[in-house]
Every structure is written in structure tokens, then in C-alpha cells.
PDB file of C-alpha atoms in Angstrom:
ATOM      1  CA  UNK S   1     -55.058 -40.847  -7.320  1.00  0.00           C
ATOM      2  CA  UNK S   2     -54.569 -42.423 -10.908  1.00  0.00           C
ATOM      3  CA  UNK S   3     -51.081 -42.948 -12.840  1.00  0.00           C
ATOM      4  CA  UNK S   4     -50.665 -43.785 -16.489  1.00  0.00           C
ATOM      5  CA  UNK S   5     -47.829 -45.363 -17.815  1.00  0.00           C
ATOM      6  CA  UNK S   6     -47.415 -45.529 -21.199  1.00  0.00           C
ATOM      7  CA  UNK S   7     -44.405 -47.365 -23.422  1.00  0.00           C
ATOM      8  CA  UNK S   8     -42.644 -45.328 -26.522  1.00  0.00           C
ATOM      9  CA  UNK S   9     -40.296 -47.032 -29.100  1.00  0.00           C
ATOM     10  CA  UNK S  10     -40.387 -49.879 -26.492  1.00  0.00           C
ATOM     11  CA  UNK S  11     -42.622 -52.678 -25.568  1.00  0.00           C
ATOM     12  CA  UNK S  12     -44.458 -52.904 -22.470  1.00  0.00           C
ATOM     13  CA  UNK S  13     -43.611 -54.541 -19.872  1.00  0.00           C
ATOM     14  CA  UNK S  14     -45.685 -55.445 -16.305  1.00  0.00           C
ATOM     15  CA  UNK S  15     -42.608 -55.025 -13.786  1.00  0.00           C
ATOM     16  CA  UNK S  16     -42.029 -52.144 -14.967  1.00  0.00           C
ATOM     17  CA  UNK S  17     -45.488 -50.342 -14.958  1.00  0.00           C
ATOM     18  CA  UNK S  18     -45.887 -52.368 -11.689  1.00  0.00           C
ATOM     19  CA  UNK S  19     -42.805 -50.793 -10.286  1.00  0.00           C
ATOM     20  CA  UNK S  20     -43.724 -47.129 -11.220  1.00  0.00           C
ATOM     21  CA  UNK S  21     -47.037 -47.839  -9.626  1.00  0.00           C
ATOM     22  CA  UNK S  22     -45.303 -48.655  -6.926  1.00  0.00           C
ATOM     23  CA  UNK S  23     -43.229 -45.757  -6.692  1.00  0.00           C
ATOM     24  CA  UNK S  24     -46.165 -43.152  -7.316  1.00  0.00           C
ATOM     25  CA  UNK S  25     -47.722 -44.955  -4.577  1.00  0.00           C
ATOM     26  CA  UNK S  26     -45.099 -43.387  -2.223  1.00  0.00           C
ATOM     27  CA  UNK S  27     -45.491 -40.177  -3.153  1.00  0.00           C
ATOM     28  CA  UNK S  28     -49.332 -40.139  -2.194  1.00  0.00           C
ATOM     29  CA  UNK S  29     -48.443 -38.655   1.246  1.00  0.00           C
ATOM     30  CA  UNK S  30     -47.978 -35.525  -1.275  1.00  0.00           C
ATOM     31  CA  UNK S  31     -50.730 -35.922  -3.631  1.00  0.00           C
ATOM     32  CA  UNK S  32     -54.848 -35.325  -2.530  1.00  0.00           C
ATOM     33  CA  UNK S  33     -57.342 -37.407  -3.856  1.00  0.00           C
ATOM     34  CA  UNK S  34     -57.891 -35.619  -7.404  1.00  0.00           C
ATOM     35  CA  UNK S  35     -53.970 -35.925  -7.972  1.00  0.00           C
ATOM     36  CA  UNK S  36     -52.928 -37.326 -11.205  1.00  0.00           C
ATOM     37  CA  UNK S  37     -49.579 -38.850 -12.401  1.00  0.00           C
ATOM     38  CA  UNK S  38     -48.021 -39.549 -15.852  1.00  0.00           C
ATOM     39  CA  UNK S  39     -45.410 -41.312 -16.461  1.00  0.00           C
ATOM     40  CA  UNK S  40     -43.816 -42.034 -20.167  1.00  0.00           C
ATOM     41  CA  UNK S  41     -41.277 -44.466 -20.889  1.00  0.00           C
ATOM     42  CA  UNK S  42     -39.141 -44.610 -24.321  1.00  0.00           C
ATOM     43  CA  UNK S  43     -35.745 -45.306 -25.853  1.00  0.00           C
ATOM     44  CA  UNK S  44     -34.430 -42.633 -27.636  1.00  0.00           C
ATOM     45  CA  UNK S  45     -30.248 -42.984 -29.068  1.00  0.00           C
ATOM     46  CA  UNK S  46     -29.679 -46.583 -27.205  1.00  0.00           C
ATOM     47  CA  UNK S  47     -30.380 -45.101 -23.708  1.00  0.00           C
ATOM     48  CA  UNK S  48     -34.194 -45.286 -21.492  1.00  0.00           C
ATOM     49  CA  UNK S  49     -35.794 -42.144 -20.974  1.00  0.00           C
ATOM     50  CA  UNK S  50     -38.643 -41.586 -18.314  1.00  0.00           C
ATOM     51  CA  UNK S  51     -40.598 -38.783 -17.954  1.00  0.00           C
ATOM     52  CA  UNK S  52     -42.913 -37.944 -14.761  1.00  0.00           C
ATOM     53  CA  UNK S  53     -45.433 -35.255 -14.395  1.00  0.00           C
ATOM     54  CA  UNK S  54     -47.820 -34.967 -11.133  1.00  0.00           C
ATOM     55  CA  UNK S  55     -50.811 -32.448 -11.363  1.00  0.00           C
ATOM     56  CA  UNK S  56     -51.967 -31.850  -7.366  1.00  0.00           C
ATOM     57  CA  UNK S  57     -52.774 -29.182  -5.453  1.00  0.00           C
ATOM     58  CA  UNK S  58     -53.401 -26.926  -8.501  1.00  0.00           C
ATOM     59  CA  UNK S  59     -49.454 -27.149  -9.330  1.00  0.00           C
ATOM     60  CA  UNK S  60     -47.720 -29.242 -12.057  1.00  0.00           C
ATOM     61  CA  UNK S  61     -44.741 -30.691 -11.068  1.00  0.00           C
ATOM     62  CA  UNK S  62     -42.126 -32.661 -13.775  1.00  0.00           C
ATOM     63  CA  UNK S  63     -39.128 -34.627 -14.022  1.00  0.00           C
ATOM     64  CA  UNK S  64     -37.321 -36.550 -16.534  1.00  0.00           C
ATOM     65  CA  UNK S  65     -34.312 -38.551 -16.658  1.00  0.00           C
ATOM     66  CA  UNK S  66     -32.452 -40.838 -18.767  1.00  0.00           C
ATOM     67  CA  UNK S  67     -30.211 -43.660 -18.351  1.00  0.00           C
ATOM     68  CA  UNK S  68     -28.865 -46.968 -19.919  1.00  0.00           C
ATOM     69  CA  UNK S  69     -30.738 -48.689 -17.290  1.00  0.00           C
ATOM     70  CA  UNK S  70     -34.361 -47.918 -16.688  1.00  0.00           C
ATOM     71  CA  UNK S  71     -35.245 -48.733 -13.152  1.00  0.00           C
ATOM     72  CA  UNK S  72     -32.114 -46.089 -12.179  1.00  0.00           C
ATOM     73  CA  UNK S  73     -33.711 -43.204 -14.835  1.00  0.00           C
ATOM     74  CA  UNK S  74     -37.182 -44.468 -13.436  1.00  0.00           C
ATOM     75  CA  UNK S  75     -36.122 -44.097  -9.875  1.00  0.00           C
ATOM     76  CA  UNK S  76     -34.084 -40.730 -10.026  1.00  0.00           C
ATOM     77  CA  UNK S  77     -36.927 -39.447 -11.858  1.00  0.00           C
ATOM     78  CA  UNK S  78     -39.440 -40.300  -9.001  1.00  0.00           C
ATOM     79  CA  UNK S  79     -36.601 -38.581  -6.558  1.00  0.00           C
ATOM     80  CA  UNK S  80     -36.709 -35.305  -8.049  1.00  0.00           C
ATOM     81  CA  UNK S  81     -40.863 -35.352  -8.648  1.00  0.00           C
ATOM     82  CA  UNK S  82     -40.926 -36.496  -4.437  1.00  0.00           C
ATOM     83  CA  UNK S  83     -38.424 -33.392  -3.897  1.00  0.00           C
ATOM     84  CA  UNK S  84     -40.946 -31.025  -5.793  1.00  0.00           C
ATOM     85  CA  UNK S  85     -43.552 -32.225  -4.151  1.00  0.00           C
ATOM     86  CA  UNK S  86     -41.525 -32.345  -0.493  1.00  0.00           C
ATOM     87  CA  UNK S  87     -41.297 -28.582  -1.129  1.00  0.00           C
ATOM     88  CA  UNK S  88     -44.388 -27.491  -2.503  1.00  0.00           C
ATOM     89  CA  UNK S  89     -45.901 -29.726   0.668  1.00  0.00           C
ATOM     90  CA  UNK S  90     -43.330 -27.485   3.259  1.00  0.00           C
ATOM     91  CA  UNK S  91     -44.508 -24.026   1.759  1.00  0.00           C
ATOM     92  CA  UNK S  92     -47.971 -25.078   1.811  1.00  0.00           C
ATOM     93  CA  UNK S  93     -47.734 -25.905   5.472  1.00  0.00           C
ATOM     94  CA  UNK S  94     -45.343 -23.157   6.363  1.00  0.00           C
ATOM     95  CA  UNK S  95     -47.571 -20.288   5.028  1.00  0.00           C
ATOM     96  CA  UNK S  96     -50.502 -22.216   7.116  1.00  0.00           C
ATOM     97  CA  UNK S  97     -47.955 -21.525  10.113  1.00  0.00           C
ATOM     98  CA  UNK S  98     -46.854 -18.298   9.690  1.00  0.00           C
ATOM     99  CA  UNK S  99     -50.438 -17.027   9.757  1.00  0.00           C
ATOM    100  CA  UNK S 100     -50.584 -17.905  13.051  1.00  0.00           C
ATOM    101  CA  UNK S 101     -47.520 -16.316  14.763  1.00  0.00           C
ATOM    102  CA  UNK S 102     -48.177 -13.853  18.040  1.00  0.00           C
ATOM    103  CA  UNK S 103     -45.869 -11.508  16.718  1.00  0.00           C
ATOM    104  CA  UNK S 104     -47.102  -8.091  15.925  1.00  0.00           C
ATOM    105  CA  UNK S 105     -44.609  -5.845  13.745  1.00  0.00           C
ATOM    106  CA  UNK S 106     -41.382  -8.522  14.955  1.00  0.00           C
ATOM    107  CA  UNK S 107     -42.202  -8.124  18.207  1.00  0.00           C
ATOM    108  CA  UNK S 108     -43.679 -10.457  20.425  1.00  0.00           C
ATOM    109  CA  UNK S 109     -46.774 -10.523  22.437  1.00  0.00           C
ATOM    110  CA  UNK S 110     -45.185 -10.148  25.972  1.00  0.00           C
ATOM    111  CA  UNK S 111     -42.873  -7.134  24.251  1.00  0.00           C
ATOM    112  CA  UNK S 112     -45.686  -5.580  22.963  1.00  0.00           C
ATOM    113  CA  UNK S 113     -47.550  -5.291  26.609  1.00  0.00           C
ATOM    114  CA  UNK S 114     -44.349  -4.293  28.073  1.00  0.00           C
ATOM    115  CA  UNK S 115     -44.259  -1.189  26.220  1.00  0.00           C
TER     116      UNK S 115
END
């Protein structure tokens, strides 16, 4: 798994790329091995913007935010990309899961012997 940060209209800063390192590093119970993050961080109009984007599992999943203060934008914004990938992860396992029901046209196994 591999993130880039990268700095607009702002300089860069080590606690910050450190923290969003961090956070991507929670999110790798979601990702596979060829997953890959991006994460852009600029000032635009006086207030921090932060944009996310995660590429795994064949999907794209995005998320920006924006805030006066950036570890709040940078946090929400790793919230909602964890969320997409909660629920791409939960579809994933649920279609794995439904393929192996004993039901036969809604009806259960013992039903179905019954009749």
C-alpha cells in the first residue's frame, strides 16, 4: 500500500504528512496490497482543503473536505473515505455470503423435502 501526500499553496510540513500516513494506515484493513492512496493538501479563500482518493479493489473511492483547521478537514476526510471503503468491504463480503445460502426459490432446505 503506498500514499502520496502532496502540499498546494502551502508549505510542507512532516506532522502533517506523518499524520495522514498515519491515518491511511488505519484504513489498510480495507485496502489489498496493490491499494493506492492520494491525498492533496491546499489553502484555497483562507480555509485548508484536503482531498483523499483510494484506488483498491478495482473501485475508486474519494473524499474531500475543508476546514479552518486542517487536522479536523484531514480527519473528516479520512471518515468518509473509511465509510466508503466500510461499505464497499460489507457488499463484497455479503455477495460472498449470499452465494452460499440453502435456500432454493425462498424456501429452505428442510421446506423443500417436506413437500
Amino acid at each position: 500500500m503506498q500514499l502520496e501526500v502532496t502540499f498546494r499553496n502551502t508549505r510542507a510540513r512532516d506532522e502533517i504528512r506523518r499524520r495522514a500516513e498515519a491515518l491511511f494506515g488505519k484504513l489498510e484493513r480495507f485496502l489489498d496490497e496493490t491499494s493506492e492512496g492520494t491525498c492533496a493538501i491546499s489553502t484555497e479563500h483562507g480555509a485548508m482543503r484536503v482531498e483523499i482518493g483510494v484506488s483498491a479493489h478495482g473501485q475508486a473511492h474519494h473524499a474531500h473536505d475543508e476546514d479552518e483547521d486542517l487536522q479536523t478537514a484531514l480527519d473528516r476526510a479520512f471518515h468518509t473515505v473509511e465509510l466508503s471503503l466500510r461499505r464497499a468491504k460489507d457488499k463484497r463480503v455479503d455477495r460472498k455470503r449470499r452465494g452460499h445460502t440453502d435456500e432454493v426459490d425462498g424456501f429452505g432446505t428442510e421446506e423443500a423435502d417436506a413437500v
